[in-house]
Amino acid sequence: MDLRYSKSDEEFRVELRGWLEQEVPKHGVSPDQNDWEGRVEYDTSWQRKLFDAGFAGINWPKEFGGREASVSEQLVYYEEYARARAPYVGVNFVGLLHGGPTLMVEGSDEQRAAHIPKIIRGEEVWCQGFSEPTAGSDLAALKTRAERDGDDYVVNGHKIWTSYAQVSQFCELLVRTDPDAKKHGGISWLVMPMDLPGIEIRPLPTLQGDSDFSEVFLEDVRVPIANRVGKENDGWRVTNVTLRFERGTAFASEMYRLQERLAQLKQVAKSITRWDASAWEDKALRREVGHFQAELDSLWSMVKLSVAQSGETGVPGLGASAVKLYYTELTQKVLEVYMRVIGRAALARVTIDDLPNEEVLDKALNSLSLSIAAGSSQIQRNIISERILGFPKDR
Amino acid sequence: MDLRYSKSDEEFRVELRGWLEQEVPKHGVSPDQNDWEGRVEYDTSWQRKLFDAGFAGINWPKEFGGREASVSEQLVYYEEYARARAPYVGVNFVGLLHGGPTLMVEGSDEQRAAHIPKIIRGEEVWCQGFSEPTAGSDLAALKTRAERDGDDYVVNGHKIWTSYAQVSQFCELLVRTDPDAKKHGGISWLVMPMDLPGIEIRPLPTLQGDSDFSEVFLEDVRVPIANRVGKENDGWRVTNVTLRFERGTAFASEMYRLQERLAQLKQVAKSITRWDASAWEDKALRREVGHFQAELDSLWSMVKLSVAQSGETGVPGLGASAVKLYYTELTQKVLEVYMRVIGRAALARVTIDDLPNEEVLDKALNSLSLSIAAGSSQIQRNIISERILGFPKDR
Amino acid sequence: MDFRLSEDQEALKQGIRSFCEGRISIDQLRELESKPGAFDRALWGEIAEMGIFGLRLPEDRGGVELNVADAVLVFEELGRAIAPGPLIWTHLAAGLVEGADLGDTVVGGLDMTGPSTELIMLEHLESIDTLLLLKPDGIERIDPKAIDATPVEIPLDPFTPVHHAKSLPAGERIADAETAKEWRLVGTALASAQLLGIAESTLEAATDYAKKREQFGRIIGSFQAIKHILADCFVRQEAARAAAYAAGATLDYPEVGNVERAVSAAKVVAGDAAMKNARASIQVHGGMGYTWEVPAHYFLKRVWVLENVFGTIDEHSDQLAELVGATA
Amino acid sequence: MDFRLSEDQEALKQGIRSFCEGRISIDQLRELESKPGAFDRALWGEIAEMGIFGLRLPEDRGGVELNVADAVLVFEELGRAIAPGPLIWTHLAAGLVEGADLGDTVVGGLDMTGPSTELIMLEHLESIDTLLLLKPDGIERIDPKAIDATPVEIPLDPFTPVHHAKSLPAGERIADAETAKEWRLVGTALASAQLLGIAESTLEAATDYAKKREQFGRIIGSFQAIKHILADCFVRQEAARAAAYAAGATLDYPEVGNVERAVSAAKVVAGDAAMKNARASIQVHGGMGYTWEVPAHYFLKRVWVLENVFGTIDEHSDQLAELVGATA
């Protein structure tokens, strides 16, 4: 139980901070949400810069081009990354946080060689083909069929919530290869090239008005059998490896950045006049904000504990569900209060009069997804109560 | 949608207020929780005074000795009763709010004649023999057996949460008369005299340290068949009539009295010095208290709506579950804040230095039972979601 | 005293609901979304014909001669449907601003009795004919075209376009402090009614969805996790209903209680209910709730707008703290 | 940096847990309840023998020479067991007050750095040999027998008897402001650790009960309503754990963060967790949770006591508000 960073950790911090201070401003502002070409360029070129500087794949093994940083270096990385307001992982999310790690653990040598080096260099964008209209929380109910025909699987189905589908080269795709097996038993995990015939992409605008998500319709798409990762019908196990990453430290920098957002809220409150005093003079607001600070510090300590626990195996533990629930509720509460501080000016989703409306409202709207995506809060509570507390499954 | 009291309502208010102003102080302070003799005398003699003055059984029909007051007069009654801090119904609770009303609707002429006049005069104390150690939220799972033997039922079983068992003359008792029938089908509702042989009462101290509840052990207790209310095996329906009263306006005066408690909290906060100012100077506290006032006013408006809706049938509607949930949460929140206002002085359960510790702590501890008794909050949410919103029953 | 709705009130409510279902359905709102200012004068005229603006005017002045309590029921229905436009202001202005009751003059407004801020946010500026300023000492009228305001490119609520301005030109005083005070109270009650309506329709939408949507081989509404979220929504809805109706009934007959307290309580409780139910509705809709296609988000966005008119939950709570212990 | 417990720390924790299970079980607490002052000097001696008071003293002074982080683990276990007596004060006093470390001198205390109140509440007065006053400018010692205090007939927590007094006699200064400041921080961290322990044991008791108790033909722990209540308890427990451990680790090595912020965060988050989990535990226990017989209530009562030592949640939140934006 030692929170001291070692001398080498601190040296790493100095090195990383120096690099970020120099590179982040140079990389400029992220393009408009609907400028897909710009976004891909912005996100992937940043990934390439990280790679060239030796900061890509911070927790990836060296053999895959990663930094293989120690647990404490990873924490330094998340902290400094957040502090520098460095670019969000963006279109590289699925490759770096799902596809790549899954291939490392479950892929063949050929599959690893074909994708991992490109993913970590930002040369390959991946998307996720897991959920379906009737398989959301109940992911294992997925219906997309893959039937063997020669060296291919012929895939038919309908995926949804596919982020960055329109700019991806590959899709981590879950398909049903044995329709007669029990629900969890007949699923396989495929790498689907997105340029195959029969793939149709329809954007599904979010309540923020962006088109980050798509529906993906698959009609007789021929995916080579060689693109299967893991054994046939063993895809559910492979998937569970993947999913845990989402509940682990995928959002660590975002969690740390909440600290900054709270500090910004305080500054904004000080700058706003209400009833002839600053909004920060309102003691009720201060008490809420102080309470949030306690929770934010605890959240970051939870991450430290979670990272340390997953350090040995590299796979986040079940406690990751607790981190996700805590982060979700806290983010929603902080942003709700932030909206209240901005008050009537929050009727505008663009920044006016030096108020950070655009950012705050985007985050407030986005925060609604946190309790839904990557396992809803209800699913997380089921995971905790069943797998940690030992209660029976729902019947 | 008219909240105006009529001229006759206001006349009733003047009459009642005058009487309460005169009688409540004369009736003195309620005895110690463990002075059972004193409590019975205090509660029943007060009931007799109410009866003699024409204020007993406010919503009971005139034929049963009640006042048969209009809906609006009932509200006047609850308000004035709370304002005057008139004695809590106490040991008369079960008779006045369960037994009596059930006999009115379901009892035979003989049964009504035998009990109702005594109940309303405070001459008969009733207790409730519904719950069992393994039949709590799942009341219909009760196991206490009643077997016919001549003119009697021979009753064997174990009841729990029986309030005032040690001072009651009669018990409204649920028994299983057909062990082979489906769960809800084999239950009967009996009036059991508490002086029969075979009844053993063991007090079950609450977390407040009082012994208001008991366990009641029944061994070969012979209850005359004539004491059954309603048909044999039809007791579950009879019971449901009874239970609704608990969720209806049984606590109306208590709800109104919360207003007074909040006003008292404000006075106490003004009297306490913290950091060289009164605790009421704390704006965060004021905002919470103001928010509570909004909720308390809404609660009382909910009661007005609920009473009006139940006025036609006399039986509270399903919305009573919403009133109970709202009241429960609000009471617990208000008392939690009240404890915080008292601060370290709350380490004492007796009144010191003019602080109302004894009352506040008793109420705070007692408030823990509100979300458990008379249908836990979980059960109330099931009732609302199934019977009002139309969702399926748990499976 | 009978807090239930009268038969006439039930009929009034039903009439407005039918109108909203026929003319302000979600599909019709979607069409409106693409129109300039998200405003439709023809629809506004139909709303006027329903008597919504002239509701409380005497019959001899062309009104329906109803009470605030009735207006609360009407605005509850308008809230359910998230009917757009400066409805409350035009309703308040009926009888004072010519043509408001008939829908010929679209009246917008700004409540300036609350805490001062440097930034002035004006709703529906491009669609209104008259802007009224509600100030502690009276009501002033301004020509909207005379205001130097910048349109906001992306409003939070797609149906509530806003402009922002640094200052406003001098207005013409058209009513006194007493009227301003009354307007503020009635406006607060009507905003609360709209919030109540949103608390209802968000619960209703989530309930309908939870009865249809299947996961794990059963409808999600068969899981306690969902059932209990929605049961809590119902409790909040009923508390909001009681509070909003009480505010209306107390405004009509101030002898039944403390008007300020009843109105503030309504804004607090209905505001909380709408905010929490709108969020719960999105949550129960799951991923679909996060899309633009499913209308759940429109409701939450409207709640944020209504939270910021006629005093926030915090402001009303602060006022209520002063009234604790006063006679109800 | 490795935030996990070391093997030594795991062993320390396990040792204290075994001791508590053997000597401070619920049944043993029940016996204690009837004793005067709910205090047992023999037990106190055994606690001392476990090294709990001398934990942070150097070995050459008979101590165990461990850190605050280790003490946090020890007090977490004491909290789990709701071990009674002035544990924190005697632990703090070890090394300063003779005999404290060995359990020969029972040391009580009063934190006077918080908001002033007219009423002085003194815990365990009849059982202690020395009373220490923690003031902003130093620590003072008083002879408990010299205090004119009135015993409280019914304390809130049966294991925390209290006296109240209007004033205290002059004390003898035994440590300076620096020490007082450190005591306040360490004391807050240890109280947070106890609250963490209560957040754990209340969850554990409720979980055990929910696995045994059947209603509707199944264990109540198979209902989502219960499962999700307890999942939320688990989340709060883990947040409290992270916060309390971080407070200990930061006190040991202040270079890793802001000590004041870490300690206040621990008190706030562990305090909330304990309060909510203790309430949830009573709720899950149903009617039995409302009895004296089932120990759930002891835990909630202790939470109320601990909320009122070394600063309340509100006080620490207010302090944290000042630190928002400061370097962590």
Coordinates of N, CA, C and O in Angstrom, one line a residue, chain B residues 132-139 160-161 183 204-210 213 215 271-276 282 288 332 335-336 339-340 343-350 352-353 355 361 364-369 371-372 376-379 394-395, chain D residues 109-111 113-119 121-123 152-157 160 162 164 166 213-218 223 225-226 229 275 279 282-283 285-293 297 300-301 304-309 314-315 318-319:
Chain B
E132 N -45.8 -14.0 10.1 CA -45.1 -15.1 10.7 C -43.6 -15.0 10.4 O -43.2 -14.4 9.5
P133 N -42.8 -15.8 11.2 CA -41.4 -15.7 10.9 C -41.0 -16.0 9.5 O -40.1 -15.3 8.9
T134 N -41.7 -16.9 8.8 CA -41.4 -17.2 7.4 C -42.4 -16.6 6.5 O -42.3 -16.8 5.3
A135 N -43.3 -15.7 7.0 CA -44.3 -15.1 6.1 C -44.3 -13.6 6.5 O -45.0 -13.1 7.3
G136 N -43.4 -12.9 5.8 CA -43.3 -11.4 6.0 C -43.8 -10.7 4.8 O -45.0 -10.5 4.7
S137 N -42.9 -10.3 4.0 CA -43.4 -9.7 2.7 C -44.3 -10.7 2.0 O -45.3 -10.3 1.3
D138 N -44.0 -11.9 2.1 CA -44.8 -13.0 1.5 C -45.9 -13.5 2.5 O -45.9 -14.6 2.9
L139 N -46.8 -12.5 2.8 CA -47.7 -12.8 3.9 C -48.6 -14.1 3.6 O -48.9 -14.9 4.5
I160 N -45.7 -13.1 14.5 CA -44.6 -12.2 14.9 C -45.0 -10.8 14.5 O -46.0 -10.6 13.7
W161 N -44.3 -9.8 15.1 CA -44.6 -8.3 14.9 C -46.0 -8.0 15.4 O -46.7 -7.1 14.8
K183 N -51.8 -21.3 -2.3 CA -51.3 -20.4 -1.3 C -52.4 -19.3 -0.8 O -52.6 -19.2 0.3
L204 N -40.6 -8.8 21.7 CA -39.5 -8.8 20.8 C -39.0 -7.3 20.7 O -39.5 -6.5 19.9
P205 N -38.0 -7.0 21.5 CA -37.6 -5.6 21.6 C -37.1 -5.1 20.3 O -36.4 -5.7 19.5
T206 N -37.5 -3.8 20.0 CA -37.1 -3.2 18.7 C -35.7 -2.5 18.9 O -35.2 -2.4 20.0
L207 N -35.2 -2.0 17.9 CA -33.9 -1.3 18.0 C -34.0 0.0 18.7 O -33.0 0.6 19.1
Q208 N -35.2 0.4 19.0 CA -35.4 1.6 19.9 C -35.3 1.2 21.4 O -35.3 2.0 22.3
G209 N -35.4 -0.2 21.6 CA -35.3 -0.7 23.0 C -36.7 -0.8 23.6 O -36.8 -1.2 24.8
D210 N -37.8 -0.5 22.9 CA -39.1 -0.7 23.5 C -39.6 -2.1 23.1 O -39.0 -2.9 22.3
F213 N -43.6 -4.6 20.0 CA -43.8 -5.9 19.2 C -43.7 -7.1 20.1 O -42.8 -7.1 21.0
E215 N -43.8 -11.7 19.8 CA -44.1 -12.9 19.1 C -45.2 -13.6 19.8 O -45.3 -13.5 21.1
S271 N -31.1 28.1 17.0 CA -30.7 28.2 18.4 C -29.3 27.7 18.6 O -28.7 27.9 19.7
I272 N -28.8 26.9 17.6 CA -27.5 26.3 17.8 C -26.4 27.2 17.2 O -26.5 27.6 16.1
T273 N -25.3 27.4 17.9 CA -24.2 28.2 17.4 C -23.1 27.2 16.8 O -22.7 26.3 17.4
R274 N -22.7 27.5 15.6 CA -21.6 26.8 15.0 C -20.7 27.8 14.3 O -21.2 28.6 13.5
W275 N -19.5 27.7 14.5 CA -18.5 28.7 13.9 C -19.0 30.1 14.1 O -19.1 30.9 13.2
D276 N -19.4 30.5 15.3 CA -19.8 31.8 15.7 C -21.1 32.3 14.9 O -21.3 33.6 14.8
D282 N -26.2 28.5 7.7 CA -25.7 27.6 6.7 C -26.6 27.5 5.5 O -27.6 26.9 5.6
E288 N -31.6 22.7 1.7 CA -32.1 21.3 1.9 C -33.5 21.4 2.5 O -34.5 20.7 2.2
Q332 N -37.5 9.8 6.4 CA -36.1 9.4 6.7 C -35.1 10.5 6.3 O -34.2 10.7 7.1
L335 N -35.3 13.4 8.9 CA -34.8 13.1 10.2 C -33.3 12.9 10.2 O -32.6 13.2 11.1
E336 N -32.8 12.4 9.1 CA -31.3 12.3 8.9 C -30.7 13.7 9.0 O -29.7 13.9 9.6
M339 N -30.8 15.0 12.5 CA -29.7 14.5 13.3 C -28.4 15.3 13.1 O -27.6 15.5 14.0
R340 N -28.2 15.6 11.8 CA -27.0 16.4 11.5 C -27.0 17.7 12.1 O -26.0 18.3 12.5
G343 N -26.1 17.3 15.6 CA -24.7 17.1 15.7 C -24.3 16.2 16.9 O -24.9 15.2 17.1
R344 N -23.2 16.6 17.5 CA -22.7 15.7 18.6 C -23.7 15.5 19.7 O -23.6 14.4 20.4
A345 N -24.5 16.4 19.9 CA -25.5 16.2 21.0 C -26.4 15.0 20.7 O -27.0 14.5 21.6
A346 N -26.5 14.6 19.5 CA -27.3 13.4 19.1 C -26.7 12.1 19.7 O -27.3 11.1 19.5
L347 N -25.5 12.2 20.3 CA -25.0 11.0 21.0 C -25.9 10.6 22.2 O -25.8 9.5 22.7
A348 N -26.8 11.6 22.6 CA -27.6 11.3 23.7 C -29.1 11.1 23.3 O -29.6 11.9 22.5
R349 N -29.7 10.1 23.8 CA -31.1 9.8 23.4 C -32.1 10.5 24.4 O -33.3 10.3 24.3
V350 N -31.5 11.3 25.3 CA -32.4 12.0 26.2 C -32.2 13.5 25.9 O -31.2 14.0 25.4
I352 N -31.3 17.1 26.3 CA -30.3 17.9 27.2 C -30.3 19.3 26.6 O -30.4 19.5 25.4
D353 N -30.1 20.2 27.5 CA -29.9 21.6 27.1 C -30.9 22.1 26.2 O -30.6 22.8 25.2
L355 N -32.4 20.9 23.8 CA -32.5 20.3 22.5 C -33.5 19.1 22.5 O -33.5 18.3 23.5
L361 N -34.5 11.7 18.1 CA -33.8 10.4 18.0 C -34.8 9.2 17.9 O -34.6 8.3 17.2
A364 N -36.2 9.3 14.5 CA -35.2 8.9 13.5 C -35.0 7.4 13.5 O -35.0 6.8 12.5
L365 N -35.0 6.8 14.7 CA -34.9 5.4 14.8 C -36.2 4.7 14.3 O -36.1 3.8 13.5
N366 N -37.3 5.3 14.7 CA -38.6 4.7 14.3 C -38.7 4.8 12.8 O -39.3 4.0 12.2
S367 N -38.2 5.9 12.2 CA -38.3 6.1 10.7 C -37.7 4.9 10.0 O -38.1 4.6 8.8
L368 N -36.8 4.2 10.6 CA -36.2 3.0 9.9 C -37.3 1.9 9.6 O -37.1 1.1 8.7
S369 N -38.3 1.9 10.5 CA -39.4 0.9 10.3 C -40.3 1.2 9.2 O -41.0 0.4 8.6
S371 N -39.9 2.0 6.1 CA -39.7 1.4 4.8 C -39.8 -0.2 4.9 O -39.6 -0.8 3.9
I372 N -40.1 -0.7 6.1 CA -40.2 -2.1 6.3 C -41.6 -2.5 6.6 O -42.1 -3.5 6.0
S376 N -43.1 -3.5 2.7 CA -41.8 -2.8 2.6 C -41.8 -1.9 1.3 O -42.6 -2.0 0.4
S377 N -40.8 -1.0 1.2 CA -40.7 -0.1 0.0 C -40.6 -1.0 -1.2 O -41.1 -0.6 -2.3
Q378 N -39.9 -2.1 -1.1 CA -39.8 -3.0 -2.3 C -41.2 -3.6 -2.7 O -41.5 -3.6 -3.9
I379 N -41.9 -3.9 -1.7 CA -43.3 -4.4 -2.0 C -44.2 -3.3 -2.6 O -44.9 -3.6 -3.6
D394 N -43.4 -10.7 -10.5 CA -42.1 -11.4 -10.5 C -42.2 -12.9 -10.7 O -43.3 -13.5 -10.4
R395 N -41.2 -13.4 -11.3 CA -41.3 -14.9 -11.5 C -40.1 -15.6 -10.9 O -39.2 -14.9 -10.4
Chain D
G109 N -10.6 11.4 24.6 CA -10.3 12.7 24.0 C -11.5 13.4 23.4 O -12.6 12.9 23.3
L110 N -11.3 14.6 23.1 CA -12.3 15.5 22.5 C -11.6 16.4 21.5 O -10.7 17.1 21.8
D111 N -12.2 16.3 20.3 CA -11.6 17.2 19.2 C -12.3 18.5 19.4 O -13.5 18.7 19.2
T113 N -11.2 21.2 17.6 CA -10.8 22.0 16.4 C -12.0 22.3 15.5 O -11.8 23.1 14.6
G114 N -13.1 21.7 15.8 CA -14.2 21.9 14.9 C -15.1 23.1 15.4 O -14.6 23.9 16.2
P115 N -16.3 23.2 14.8 CA -17.1 24.3 15.2 C -17.5 24.3 16.7 O -17.8 23.2 17.2
S116 N -17.4 25.4 17.3 CA -17.7 25.5 18.7 C -19.2 25.3 18.9 O -20.1 25.7 18.2
T117 N -19.5 24.6 20.0 CA -20.9 24.5 20.4 C -21.0 24.7 21.9 O -19.9 24.5 22.6
E118 N -22.1 25.1 22.4 CA -22.2 25.4 23.9 C -22.1 24.1 24.7 O -21.6 24.0 25.8
L119 N -22.6 23.0 24.0 CA -22.7 21.8 24.8 C -21.5 20.9 24.5 O -21.1 20.7 23.4
M121 N -19.9 17.2 24.7 CA -20.3 15.8 24.8 C -19.0 15.0 25.0 O -18.1 15.0 24.1
L122 N -18.9 14.2 26.1 CA -17.7 13.5 26.4 C -18.0 12.0 26.4 O -18.9 11.5 27.1
E123 N -17.2 11.3 25.5 CA -17.5 9.8 25.4 C -16.6 9.1 26.4 O -15.5 9.4 26.7
V152 N -25.3 10.8 30.6 CA -26.5 10.7 29.8 C -27.1 9.3 30.0 O -26.5 8.3 29.9
E153 N -28.4 9.4 30.4 CA -29.0 8.1 30.8 C -29.1 7.1 29.7 O -28.8 5.9 29.9
I154 N -29.5 7.5 28.5 CA -29.6 6.6 27.4 C -28.7 7.2 26.2 O -29.1 8.1 25.6
P155 N -27.6 6.6 26.0 CA -26.8 7.1 24.9 C -27.4 6.5 23.6 O -28.0 5.5 23.6
L156 N -27.1 7.2 22.5 CA -27.5 6.7 21.2 C -26.9 5.3 20.9 O -27.6 4.4 20.5
D157 N -25.6 5.2 21.0 CA -24.9 3.9 20.8 C -24.7 3.3 22.2 O -24.0 3.8 23.0
T160 N -21.2 3.4 23.4 CA -20.6 4.7 23.5 C -21.3 5.6 24.6 O -22.1 6.5 24.2
V162 N -22.0 8.5 27.1 CA -21.6 9.9 27.0 C -22.0 10.7 28.3 O -23.0 10.3 29.0
H164 N -22.4 14.9 29.5 CA -22.4 16.3 28.9 C -22.0 17.3 29.9 O -22.2 17.1 31.1
K166 N -21.0 21.7 30.6 CA -21.1 23.1 30.1 C -19.7 23.7 29.9 O -19.6 24.6 29.1
R213 N -32.6 -16.0 3.9 CA -34.0 -15.7 4.1 C -34.8 -16.0 2.8 O -34.5 -15.5 1.7
E214 N -35.8 -16.8 3.0 CA -36.7 -17.1 1.8 C -38.0 -16.4 2.0 O -38.6 -16.3 3.0
Q215 N -38.5 -15.9 0.8 CA -39.8 -15.4 0.7 C -40.3 -15.7 -0.7 O -39.4 -15.7 -1.6
F216 N -41.6 -15.9 -0.9 CA -42.1 -16.2 -2.2 C -41.4 -17.4 -2.8 O -41.1 -17.5 -4.0
G217 N -41.0 -18.4 -1.9 CA -40.4 -19.6 -2.4 C -39.0 -19.5 -2.9 O -38.5 -20.4 -3.6
R218 N -38.3 -18.5 -2.6 CA -36.9 -18.3 -3.1 C -36.1 -17.4 -2.1 O -36.7 -16.7 -1.4
F223 N -33.8 -11.7 -5.8 CA -34.6 -10.6 -6.4 C -33.7 -9.5 -6.7 O -32.8 -9.1 -5.9
A225 N -34.3 -6.4 -6.8 CA -34.5 -5.3 -5.9 C -33.4 -5.4 -4.7 O -32.8 -4.4 -4.3
I226 N -33.2 -6.6 -4.3 CA -32.2 -6.8 -3.2 C -30.8 -6.9 -3.8 O -29.9 -6.2 -3.2
I229 N -29.6 -3.3 -4.5 CA -29.3 -2.5 -3.3 C -27.9 -2.9 -2.8 O -27.1 -2.1 -2.5
M275 N -23.0 5.0 6.4 CA -24.3 5.4 6.7 C -25.3 4.7 5.7 O -26.3 4.2 6.2
R279 N -27.9 1.5 6.7 CA -29.3 1.6 6.5 C -29.8 0.5 5.6 O -30.8 -0.1 5.8
I282 N -30.1 -2.8 7.4 CA -31.4 -2.9 8.2 C -32.5 -3.2 7.3 O -33.4 -4.1 7.5
Q283 N -32.6 -2.5 6.1 CA -33.7 -2.7 5.2 C -33.7 -4.1 4.7 O -34.8 -4.7 4.6
H285 N -32.6 -6.7 6.0 CA -33.0 -7.6 7.1 C -34.5 -7.6 7.4 O -35.0 -8.4 8.2
G286 N -35.2 -6.6 6.8 CA -36.6 -6.6 7.0 C -37.0 -6.3 8.4 O -36.2 -5.7 9.2
G287 N -38.1 -6.9 8.8 CA -38.5 -6.7 10.2 C -37.5 -7.1 11.2 O -37.3 -6.4 12.2
M288 N -36.7 -8.1 11.0 CA -35.7 -8.5 11.9 C -34.6 -7.4 12.1 O -34.0 -7.3 13.1
G289 N -34.4 -6.7 11.0 CA -33.4 -5.6 11.1 C -33.9 -4.5 12.0 O -33.1 -3.7 12.5
Y290 N -35.2 -4.5 12.3 CA -35.7 -3.5 13.2 C -35.7 -3.9 14.7 O -36.1 -3.2 15.6
T291 N -35.3 -5.2 14.9 CA -35.2 -5.6 16.3 C -33.9 -5.3 17.0 O -32.9 -5.0 16.3
W292 N -33.9 -5.4 18.3 CA -32.6 -5.2 19.0 C -31.7 -6.5 18.9 O -30.5 -6.4 18.9
E293 N -32.4 -7.6 18.7 CA -31.8 -8.9 18.7 C -30.8 -9.0 17.5 O -29.6 -9.5 17.7
H297 N -28.7 -2.8 14.0 CA -28.8 -1.4 14.5 C -27.6 -0.9 15.2 O -27.3 0.3 15.2
L300 N -25.4 1.0 12.7 CA -25.9 2.3 12.3 C -25.7 3.3 13.4 O -25.3 4.5 13.2
K301 N -25.9 2.9 14.6 CA -25.8 3.8 15.8 C -24.3 4.2 15.9 O -24.0 5.4 16.2
W304 N -23.5 6.9 13.4 CA -23.9 8.2 13.8 C -22.8 8.8 14.8 O -22.5 10.0 14.8
V305 N -22.3 8.0 15.6 CA -21.2 8.4 16.5 C -20.0 8.9 15.7 O -19.5 10.0 15.9
L306 N -19.5 8.0 14.8 CA -18.3 8.3 14.1 C -18.5 9.5 13.1 O -17.5 10.2 12.8
E307 N -19.7 9.7 12.7 CA -20.0 10.9 11.9 C -19.7 12.2 12.6 O -19.3 13.2 12.1
N308 N -19.8 12.1 13.9 CA -19.7 13.3 14.8 C -18.3 13.4 15.5 O -18.2 14.1 16.5
V309 N -17.3 12.6 15.0 CA -16.0 12.8 15.5 C -15.0 13.2 14.4 O -15.2 12.8 13.2
D314 N -20.3 17.2 6.2 CA -20.5 18.6 5.7 C -19.2 19.4 5.9 O -18.8 20.2 5.1
E315 N -18.7 19.3 7.1 CA -17.5 20.1 7.4 C -16.3 19.8 6.4 O -15.6 20.7 5.9
D318 N -17.0 21.1 3.0 CA -16.8 22.5 2.9 C -15.3 22.8 2.7 O -14.8 23.6 2.0
Q319 N -14.5 22.0 3.5 CA -13.0 22.2 3.4 C -12.5 21.8 2.0 O -11.6 22.4 1.4

